[in-house]
Amino acid sequence: MCLYCVFLRRRRKRLEKRRLWVHPILRTRNERGEFHSLIQELRLDEDRHKEYFRLCPADFDRLLRMIAPLIERQDTTLRQAIGPAERLAICLRFLATGDSYHTISKSFRVGKSTVVGIVPSVATAIWESLAGEYMPVPQESDWRAIAEGFSSKWAFPHCLGDIDGKHITIKAPADSGSLYYNYKGQFSIVLLAVVDGNYLFRVVDIGAFGKSSDGGTLSASALGRALRQKTQSPR
């Protein structure tokens, strides 16, 4: 059999497997998907809604108003776009539970690839919208207030924050070698954080290679660069 015939046969098989543009289960999203059924009921019970999303309905709506313009998508001639509220619900459910993309896609009756696209894009929009309000770049007055808090509350003078790193396990990116391989024998990125005397996060740096030591992670971070340059705050 010639190579061209083999190619045609394989192509025909792939087309047969993809004869459905939208799976019948996904077509019932607007009637049976979690957002259109269970979540609408949860909105009537604040405690259960908070258990589900770790946000009460009012906070969900406030967050939605802030990020809706950033995550809204346009309808096409082929299909109707998933609305901002449903996109936010998918992302928050993933963040609240740590469930797999596969599980989230089945619950909300959307494609797995759709969830893969929604979660990082919505998470980025949340960060961009809230970072300036809830985690502003500390200024000199902020550092002085932090030091005063440690001194008065914990009898620990001249302290500008408690700093530590946390390894976040990941699947090693392709062709990354040992960059993300940490001392625990896992692949990870590092979350570096500084908290004040009230346990509030004041500075975070996310994404350092897992192989880096604590000192190396700090040195490569925005905070480390600010300390070396003797500027007031990390940029």
PDB file of C-alpha atoms in Angstrom:
ATOM      1  CA  MET A   1       0.000   0.000   0.000  1.00  0.00           C
ATOM      2  CA  CYS A   2       1.398   3.403  -0.991  1.00  0.00           C
ATOM      3  CA  LEU A   3       2.101   6.081   1.571  1.00  0.00           C
ATOM      4  CA  TYR A   4      -0.584   8.332   0.105  1.00  0.00           C
ATOM      5  CA  CYS A   5      -3.241   5.651   0.624  1.00  0.00           C
ATOM      6  CA  VAL A   6      -2.123   5.198   4.220  1.00  0.00           C
ATOM      7  CA  PHE A   7      -2.374   8.942   4.760  1.00  0.00           C
ATOM      8  CA  LEU A   8      -5.913   9.053   3.334  1.00  0.00           C
ATOM      9  CA  ARG A   9      -7.045   6.124   5.472  1.00  0.00           C
ATOM     10  CA  ARG A  10      -5.702   7.700   8.679  1.00  0.00           C
ATOM     11  CA  ARG A  11      -7.232  11.032   7.775  1.00  0.00           C
ATOM     12  CA  ARG A  12     -10.594   9.385   7.160  1.00  0.00           C
ATOM     13  CA  LYS A  13     -10.454   7.714  10.565  1.00  0.00           C
ATOM     14  CA  ARG A  14      -9.696  11.008  12.287  1.00  0.00           C
ATOM     15  CA  LEU A  15     -12.619  12.679  10.542  1.00  0.00           C
ATOM     16  CA  GLU A  16     -14.922   9.845  11.554  1.00  0.00           C
ATOM     17  CA  LYS A  17     -13.906  10.260  15.183  1.00  0.00           C
ATOM     18  CA  ARG A  18     -14.603  14.016  14.980  1.00  0.00           C
ATOM     19  CA  ARG A  19     -17.908  13.789  13.193  1.00  0.00           C
ATOM     20  CA  LEU A  20     -19.541  15.721  16.059  1.00  0.00           C
ATOM     21  CA  TRP A  21     -18.749  19.459  16.208  1.00  0.00           C
ATOM     22  CA  VAL A  22     -20.202  19.718  19.748  1.00  0.00           C
ATOM     23  CA  HIS A  23     -20.732  16.676  21.941  1.00  0.00           C
ATOM     24  CA  PRO A  24     -24.397  16.114  22.930  1.00  0.00           C
ATOM     25  CA  ILE A  25     -23.501  16.452  26.623  1.00  0.00           C
ATOM     26  CA  LEU A  26     -21.985  19.895  26.028  1.00  0.00           C
ATOM     27  CA  ARG A  27     -25.068  21.007  24.141  1.00  0.00           C
ATOM     28  CA  THR A  28     -27.075  20.849  27.375  1.00  0.00           C
ATOM     29  CA  ARG A  29     -24.772  23.323  29.180  1.00  0.00           C
ATOM     30  CA  ASN A  30     -27.429  26.056  29.372  1.00  0.00           C
ATOM     31  CA  GLU A  31     -29.910  23.655  30.965  1.00  0.00           C
ATOM     32  CA  ARG A  32     -27.823  21.209  33.023  1.00  0.00           C
ATOM     33  CA  GLY A  33     -24.389  22.773  33.397  1.00  0.00           C
ATOM     34  CA  GLU A  34     -23.370  23.596  36.954  1.00  0.00           C
ATOM     35  CA  PHE A  35     -23.408  27.351  36.382  1.00  0.00           C
ATOM     36  CA  HIS A  36     -26.949  27.363  35.000  1.00  0.00           C
ATOM     37  CA  SER A  37     -28.417  25.010  37.596  1.00  0.00           C
ATOM     38  CA  LEU A  38     -26.674  24.422  40.941  1.00  0.00           C
ATOM     39  CA  ILE A  39     -24.919  27.791  41.153  1.00  0.00           C
ATOM     40  CA  GLN A  40     -28.138  29.703  40.571  1.00  0.00           C
ATOM     41  CA  GLU A  41     -29.656  27.846  43.525  1.00  0.00           C
ATOM     42  CA  LEU A  42     -26.577  28.478  45.673  1.00  0.00           C
ATOM     43  CA  ARG A  43     -26.987  32.217  45.168  1.00  0.00           C
ATOM     44  CA  LEU A  44     -30.082  31.953  47.364  1.00  0.00           C
ATOM     45  CA  ASP A  45     -28.018  30.526  50.240  1.00  0.00           C
ATOM     46  CA  GLU A  46     -25.083  32.761  51.175  1.00  0.00           C
ATOM     47  CA  ASP A  47     -23.324  30.221  53.403  1.00  0.00           C
ATOM     48  CA  ARG A  48     -23.435  27.439  50.829  1.00  0.00           C
ATOM     49  CA  HIS A  49     -22.352  29.830  48.087  1.00  0.00           C
ATOM     50  CA  LYS A  50     -19.353  30.803  50.208  1.00  0.00           C
ATOM     51  CA  GLU A  51     -18.496  27.150  50.816  1.00  0.00           C
ATOM     52  CA  TYR A  52     -18.605  26.530  47.071  1.00  0.00           C
ATOM     53  CA  PHE A  53     -16.631  29.563  45.860  1.00  0.00           C
ATOM     54  CA  ARG A  54     -15.091  30.913  49.097  1.00  0.00           C
ATOM     55  CA  LEU A  55     -16.952  34.089  48.167  1.00  0.00           C
ATOM     56  CA  CYS A  56     -20.414  35.261  49.123  1.00  0.00           C
ATOM     57  CA  PRO A  57     -22.750  36.268  46.249  1.00  0.00           C
ATOM     58  CA  ALA A  58     -22.170  39.984  46.881  1.00  0.00           C
ATOM     59  CA  ASP A  59     -18.381  39.616  46.631  1.00  0.00           C
ATOM     60  CA  PHE A  60     -18.747  37.451  43.524  1.00  0.00           C
ATOM     61  CA  ASP A  61     -20.843  40.153  41.870  1.00  0.00           C
ATOM     62  CA  ARG A  62     -18.410  42.892  42.905  1.00  0.00           C
ATOM     63  CA  LEU A  63     -15.466  40.978  41.484  1.00  0.00           C
ATOM     64  CA  LEU A  64     -17.424  40.295  38.302  1.00  0.00           C
ATOM     65  CA  ARG A  65     -18.114  44.002  37.782  1.00  0.00           C
ATOM     66  CA  MET A  66     -14.411  44.737  38.111  1.00  0.00           C
ATOM     67  CA  ILE A  67     -13.111  42.154  35.661  1.00  0.00           C
ATOM     68  CA  ALA A  68     -16.005  41.637  33.227  1.00  0.00           C
ATOM     69  CA  PRO A  69     -14.569  43.976  30.558  1.00  0.00           C
ATOM     70  CA  LEU A  70     -11.270  42.064  30.696  1.00  0.00           C
ATOM     71  CA  ILE A  71     -12.712  38.560  30.296  1.00  0.00           C
ATOM     72  CA  GLU A  72     -15.712  39.154  28.033  1.00  0.00           C
ATOM     73  CA  ARG A  73     -15.572  37.430  24.654  1.00  0.00           C
ATOM     74  CA  GLN A  74     -17.502  38.099  21.452  1.00  0.00           C
ATOM     75  CA  ASP A  75     -20.014  35.685  19.944  1.00  0.00           C
ATOM     76  CA  THR A  76     -19.125  34.191  16.569  1.00  0.00           C
ATOM     77  CA  THR A  77     -21.218  32.867  13.710  1.00  0.00           C
ATOM     78  CA  LEU A  78     -20.407  29.338  14.861  1.00  0.00           C
ATOM     79  CA  ARG A  79     -21.121  29.527  18.573  1.00  0.00           C
ATOM     80  CA  GLN A  80     -22.175  31.729  21.466  1.00  0.00           C
ATOM     81  CA  ALA A  81     -19.379  32.869  23.750  1.00  0.00           C
ATOM     82  CA  ILE A  82     -19.326  31.838  27.403  1.00  0.00           C
ATOM     83  CA  GLY A  83     -20.375  34.871  29.441  1.00  0.00           C
ATOM     84  CA  PRO A  84     -18.141  36.663  31.981  1.00  0.00           C
ATOM     85  CA  ALA A  85     -20.085  35.356  35.003  1.00  0.00           C
ATOM     86  CA  GLU A  86     -19.707  31.747  33.914  1.00  0.00           C
ATOM     87  CA  ARG A  87     -16.042  32.246  33.070  1.00  0.00           C
ATOM     88  CA  LEU A  88     -15.432  33.693  36.541  1.00  0.00           C
ATOM     89  CA  ALA A  89     -17.358  30.809  38.135  1.00  0.00           C
ATOM     90  CA  ILE A  90     -15.209  28.234  36.336  1.00  0.00           C
ATOM     91  CA  CYS A  91     -11.986  29.929  37.459  1.00  0.00           C
ATOM     92  CA  LEU A  92     -13.070  30.413  41.081  1.00  0.00           C
ATOM     93  CA  ARG A  93     -14.278  26.825  41.356  1.00  0.00           C
ATOM     94  CA  PHE A  94     -10.899  25.614  40.106  1.00  0.00           C
ATOM     95  CA  LEU A  95      -9.044  27.862  42.580  1.00  0.00           C
ATOM     96  CA  ALA A  96     -11.337  26.911  45.476  1.00  0.00           C
ATOM     97  CA  THR A  97     -11.059  23.146  44.989  1.00  0.00           C
ATOM     98  CA  GLY A  98      -7.901  22.385  43.040  1.00  0.00           C
ATOM     99  CA  ASP A  99      -9.957  19.981  40.923  1.00  0.00           C
ATOM    100  CA  SER A 100      -8.541  18.900  37.590  1.00  0.00           C
ATOM    101  CA  TYR A 101      -9.465  20.680  34.370  1.00  0.00           C
ATOM    102  CA  HIS A 102     -11.124  17.433  33.328  1.00  0.00           C
ATOM    103  CA  THR A 103     -13.434  17.415  36.368  1.00  0.00           C
ATOM    104  CA  ILE A 104     -14.309  21.110  36.037  1.00  0.00           C
ATOM    105  CA  SER A 105     -15.106  20.701  32.345  1.00  0.00           C
ATOM    106  CA  LYS A 106     -17.539  17.869  33.059  1.00  0.00           C
ATOM    107  CA  SER A 107     -19.274  19.754  35.876  1.00  0.00           C
ATOM    108  CA  PHE A 108     -19.797  22.902  33.821  1.00  0.00           C
ATOM    109  CA  ARG A 109     -20.371  20.961  30.583  1.00  0.00           C
ATOM    110  CA  VAL A 110     -17.710  22.764  28.586  1.00  0.00           C
ATOM    111  CA  GLY A 111     -14.699  21.403  26.739  1.00  0.00           C
ATOM    112  CA  LYS A 112     -11.509  20.689  28.654  1.00  0.00           C
ATOM    113  CA  SER A 113      -9.571  22.988  26.317  1.00  0.00           C
ATOM    114  CA  THR A 114     -12.080  25.720  27.150  1.00  0.00           C
ATOM    115  CA  VAL A 115     -11.321  25.387  30.864  1.00  0.00           C
ATOM    116  CA  VAL A 116      -7.582  25.365  30.097  1.00  0.00           C
ATOM    117  CA  GLY A 117      -8.009  28.746  28.402  1.00  0.00           C
ATOM    118  CA  ILE A 118     -10.427  30.275  30.910  1.00  0.00           C
ATOM    119  CA  VAL A 119      -8.591  29.629  34.189  1.00  0.00           C
ATOM    120  CA  PRO A 120      -5.290  31.447  33.469  1.00  0.00           C
ATOM    121  CA  SER A 121      -6.935  34.323  31.589  1.00  0.00           C
ATOM    122  CA  VAL A 122      -9.457  35.010  34.359  1.00  0.00           C
ATOM    123  CA  ALA A 123      -6.818  34.583  37.084  1.00  0.00           C
ATOM    124  CA  THR A 124      -4.646  37.160  35.309  1.00  0.00           C
ATOM    125  CA  ALA A 125      -7.591  39.567  35.088  1.00  0.00           C
ATOM    126  CA  ILE A 126      -8.264  39.134  38.824  1.00  0.00           C
ATOM    127  CA  TRP A 127      -4.651  39.922  39.670  1.00  0.00           C
ATOM    128  CA  GLU A 128      -4.520  42.964  37.403  1.00  0.00           C
ATOM    129  CA  SER A 129      -7.768  44.322  38.843  1.00  0.00           C
ATOM    130  CA  LEU A 130      -7.120  43.697  42.547  1.00  0.00           C
ATOM    131  CA  ALA A 131      -3.360  43.936  43.058  1.00  0.00           C
ATOM    132  CA  GLY A 132      -3.309  47.730  43.164  1.00  0.00           C
ATOM    133  CA  GLU A 133      -6.046  47.820  45.800  1.00  0.00           C
ATOM    134  CA  TYR A 134      -5.238  44.824  48.000  1.00  0.00           C
ATOM    135  CA  MET A 135      -1.475  44.463  47.509  1.00  0.00           C
ATOM    136  CA  PRO A 136      -0.082  47.872  46.545  1.00  0.00           C
ATOM    137  CA  VAL A 137       3.672  48.319  46.258  1.00  0.00           C
ATOM    138  CA  PRO A 138       4.854  49.273  49.788  1.00  0.00           C
ATOM    139  CA  GLN A 139       6.252  52.762  50.154  1.00  0.00           C
ATOM    140  CA  GLU A 140       8.614  54.080  52.813  1.00  0.00           C
ATOM    141  CA  SER A 141       5.727  54.965  55.121  1.00  0.00           C
ATOM    142  CA  ASP A 142       4.367  51.428  54.777  1.00  0.00           C
ATOM    143  CA  TRP A 143       7.704  49.873  55.735  1.00  0.00           C
ATOM    144  CA  ARG A 144       7.914  52.119  58.783  1.00  0.00           C
ATOM    145  CA  ALA A 145       4.392  51.098  59.822  1.00  0.00           C
ATOM    146  CA  ILE A 146       5.280  47.416  59.390  1.00  0.00           C
ATOM    147  CA  ALA A 147       8.382  47.834  61.547  1.00  0.00           C
ATOM    148  CA  GLU A 148       6.321  49.603  64.213  1.00  0.00           C
ATOM    149  CA  GLY A 149       3.801  46.757  64.142  1.00  0.00           C
ATOM    150  CA  PHE A 150       6.460  44.105  64.754  1.00  0.00           C
ATOM    151  CA  SER A 151       7.988  46.176  67.527  1.00  0.00           C
ATOM    152  CA  SER A 152       4.746  46.909  69.391  1.00  0.00           C
ATOM    153  CA  LYS A 153       2.920  43.605  68.835  1.00  0.00           C
ATOM    154  CA  TRP A 154       5.766  41.114  68.911  1.00  0.00           C
ATOM    155  CA  ALA A 155       8.544  43.027  70.738  1.00  0.00           C
ATOM    156  CA  PHE A 156      10.692  42.502  67.627  1.00  0.00           C
ATOM    157  CA  PRO A 157      12.247  45.860  66.693  1.00  0.00           C
ATOM    158  CA  HIS A 158      13.697  46.825  63.317  1.00  0.00           C
ATOM    159  CA  CYS A 159      11.815  44.083  61.451  1.00  0.00           C
ATOM    160  CA  LEU A 160      10.350  44.930  58.050  1.00  0.00           C
ATOM    161  CA  GLY A 161       8.590  41.626  57.469  1.00  0.00           C
ATOM    162  CA  ASP A 162       8.619  37.867  57.804  1.00  0.00           C
ATOM    163  CA  ILE A 163       9.849  36.243  54.575  1.00  0.00           C
ATOM    164  CA  ASP A 164       9.621  32.643  53.403  1.00  0.00           C
ATOM    165  CA  GLY A 165       9.285  30.584  50.236  1.00  0.00           C
ATOM    166  CA  LYS A 166       6.869  27.828  49.271  1.00  0.00           C
ATOM    167  CA  HIS A 167       7.402  25.261  46.529  1.00  0.00           C
ATOM    168  CA  ILE A 168       4.361  24.829  44.295  1.00  0.00           C
ATOM    169  CA  THR A 169       4.442  21.443  42.552  1.00  0.00           C
ATOM    170  CA  ILE A 170       4.043  21.594  38.776  1.00  0.00           C
ATOM    171  CA  LYS A 171       4.367  19.365  35.748  1.00  0.00           C
ATOM    172  CA  ALA A 172       7.813  20.006  34.316  1.00  0.00           C
ATOM    173  CA  PRO A 173       7.661  22.159  31.166  1.00  0.00           C
ATOM    174  CA  ALA A 174       9.037  20.571  28.014  1.00  0.00           C
ATOM    175  CA  ASP A 175      12.798  20.835  27.510  1.00  0.00           C
ATOM    176  CA  SER A 176      13.268  22.518  30.911  1.00  0.00           C
ATOM    177  CA  GLY A 177      15.919  20.111  32.119  1.00  0.00           C
ATOM    178  CA  SER A 178      16.562  20.445  35.852  1.00  0.00           C
ATOM    179  CA  LEU A 179      15.521  24.109  36.171  1.00  0.00           C
ATOM    180  CA  TYR A 180      12.359  23.251  38.102  1.00  0.00           C
ATOM    181  CA  TYR A 181      13.721  20.188  39.943  1.00  0.00           C
ATOM    182  CA  ASN A 182      13.887  20.933  43.667  1.00  0.00           C
ATOM    183  CA  TYR A 183      15.598  19.367  46.668  1.00  0.00           C
ATOM    184  CA  LYS A 184      12.440  17.395  47.471  1.00  0.00           C
ATOM    185  CA  GLY A 185      12.737  15.465  44.238  1.00  0.00           C
ATOM    186  CA  GLN A 186       9.779  17.261  42.646  1.00  0.00           C
ATOM    187  CA  PHE A 187       9.302  19.841  39.923  1.00  0.00           C
ATOM    188  CA  SER A 188       8.112  23.199  41.233  1.00  0.00           C
ATOM    189  CA  ILE A 189       8.024  26.958  41.039  1.00  0.00           C
ATOM    190  CA  VAL A 190       8.595  29.071  44.130  1.00  0.00           C
ATOM    191  CA  LEU A 191       6.177  31.448  45.841  1.00  0.00           C
ATOM    192  CA  LEU A 192       8.217  33.991  47.815  1.00  0.00           C
ATOM    193  CA  ALA A 193       6.207  36.081  50.249  1.00  0.00           C
ATOM    194  CA  VAL A 194       6.697  38.794  52.852  1.00  0.00           C
ATOM    195  CA  VAL A 195       4.057  39.240  55.561  1.00  0.00           C
ATOM    196  CA  ASP A 196       3.647  41.914  58.202  1.00  0.00           C
ATOM    197  CA  GLY A 197       3.019  41.513  61.917  1.00  0.00           C
ATOM    198  CA  ASN A 198      -0.685  40.888  61.298  1.00  0.00           C
ATOM    199  CA  TYR A 199      -0.023  37.963  58.919  1.00  0.00           C
ATOM    200  CA  LEU A 200      -0.995  40.036  55.880  1.00  0.00           C
ATOM    201  CA  PHE A 201       0.857  39.507  52.613  1.00  0.00           C
ATOM    202  CA  ARG A 202       2.723  42.670  51.623  1.00  0.00           C
ATOM    203  CA  VAL A 203       5.030  41.444  48.837  1.00  0.00           C
ATOM    204  CA  VAL A 204       4.860  38.308  46.681  1.00  0.00           C
ATOM    205  CA  ASP A 205       7.087  37.007  43.921  1.00  0.00           C
ATOM    206  CA  ILE A 206       5.850  33.952  42.026  1.00  0.00           C
ATOM    207  CA  GLY A 207       7.522  31.792  39.432  1.00  0.00           C
ATOM    208  CA  ALA A 208      11.164  31.314  40.447  1.00  0.00           C
ATOM    209  CA  PHE A 209      12.759  28.038  39.346  1.00  0.00           C
ATOM    210  CA  GLY A 210      12.312  25.202  41.822  1.00  0.00           C
ATOM    211  CA  LYS A 211      16.046  24.445  41.807  1.00  0.00           C
ATOM    212  CA  SER A 212      16.844  27.858  43.314  1.00  0.00           C
ATOM    213  CA  SER A 213      17.889  28.171  46.949  1.00  0.00           C
ATOM    214  CA  ASP A 214      16.119  30.576  49.316  1.00  0.00           C
ATOM    215  CA  GLY A 215      18.905  33.100  48.862  1.00  0.00           C
ATOM    216  CA  GLY A 216      18.932  32.682  45.102  1.00  0.00           C
ATOM    217  CA  THR A 217      15.167  33.131  44.886  1.00  0.00           C
ATOM    218  CA  LEU A 218      15.317  36.325  46.961  1.00  0.00           C
ATOM    219  CA  SER A 219      18.240  37.666  44.966  1.00  0.00           C
ATOM    220  CA  ALA A 220      16.452  37.168  41.638  1.00  0.00           C
ATOM    221  CA  SER A 221      13.151  38.629  42.853  1.00  0.00           C
ATOM    222  CA  ALA A 222      11.940  42.209  42.449  1.00  0.00           C
ATOM    223  CA  LEU A 223      12.324  42.646  46.212  1.00  0.00           C
ATOM    224  CA  GLY A 224      15.930  41.440  46.067  1.00  0.00           C
ATOM    225  CA  ARG A 225      16.743  43.855  43.266  1.00  0.00           C
ATOM    226  CA  ALA A 226      15.141  46.723  45.200  1.00  0.00           C
ATOM    227  CA  LEU A 227      17.220  45.901  48.261  1.00  0.00           C
ATOM    228  CA  ARG A 228      20.442  45.870  46.253  1.00  0.00           C
ATOM    229  CA  GLN A 229      19.567  49.132  44.531  1.00  0.00           C
ATOM    230  CA  LYS A 230      18.492  50.654  47.873  1.00  0.00           C
ATOM    231  CA  THR A 231      15.157  51.780  46.490  1.00  0.00           C
ATOM    232  CA  GLN A 232      12.100  52.158  48.716  1.00  0.00           C
ATOM    233  CA  SER A 233      10.130  49.246  47.338  1.00  0.00           C
ATOM    234  CA  PRO A 234      10.195  46.383  44.825  1.00  0.00           C
ATOM    235  CA  ARG A 235       9.287  47.310  41.260  1.00  0.00           C
TER     236      ARG A 235
END
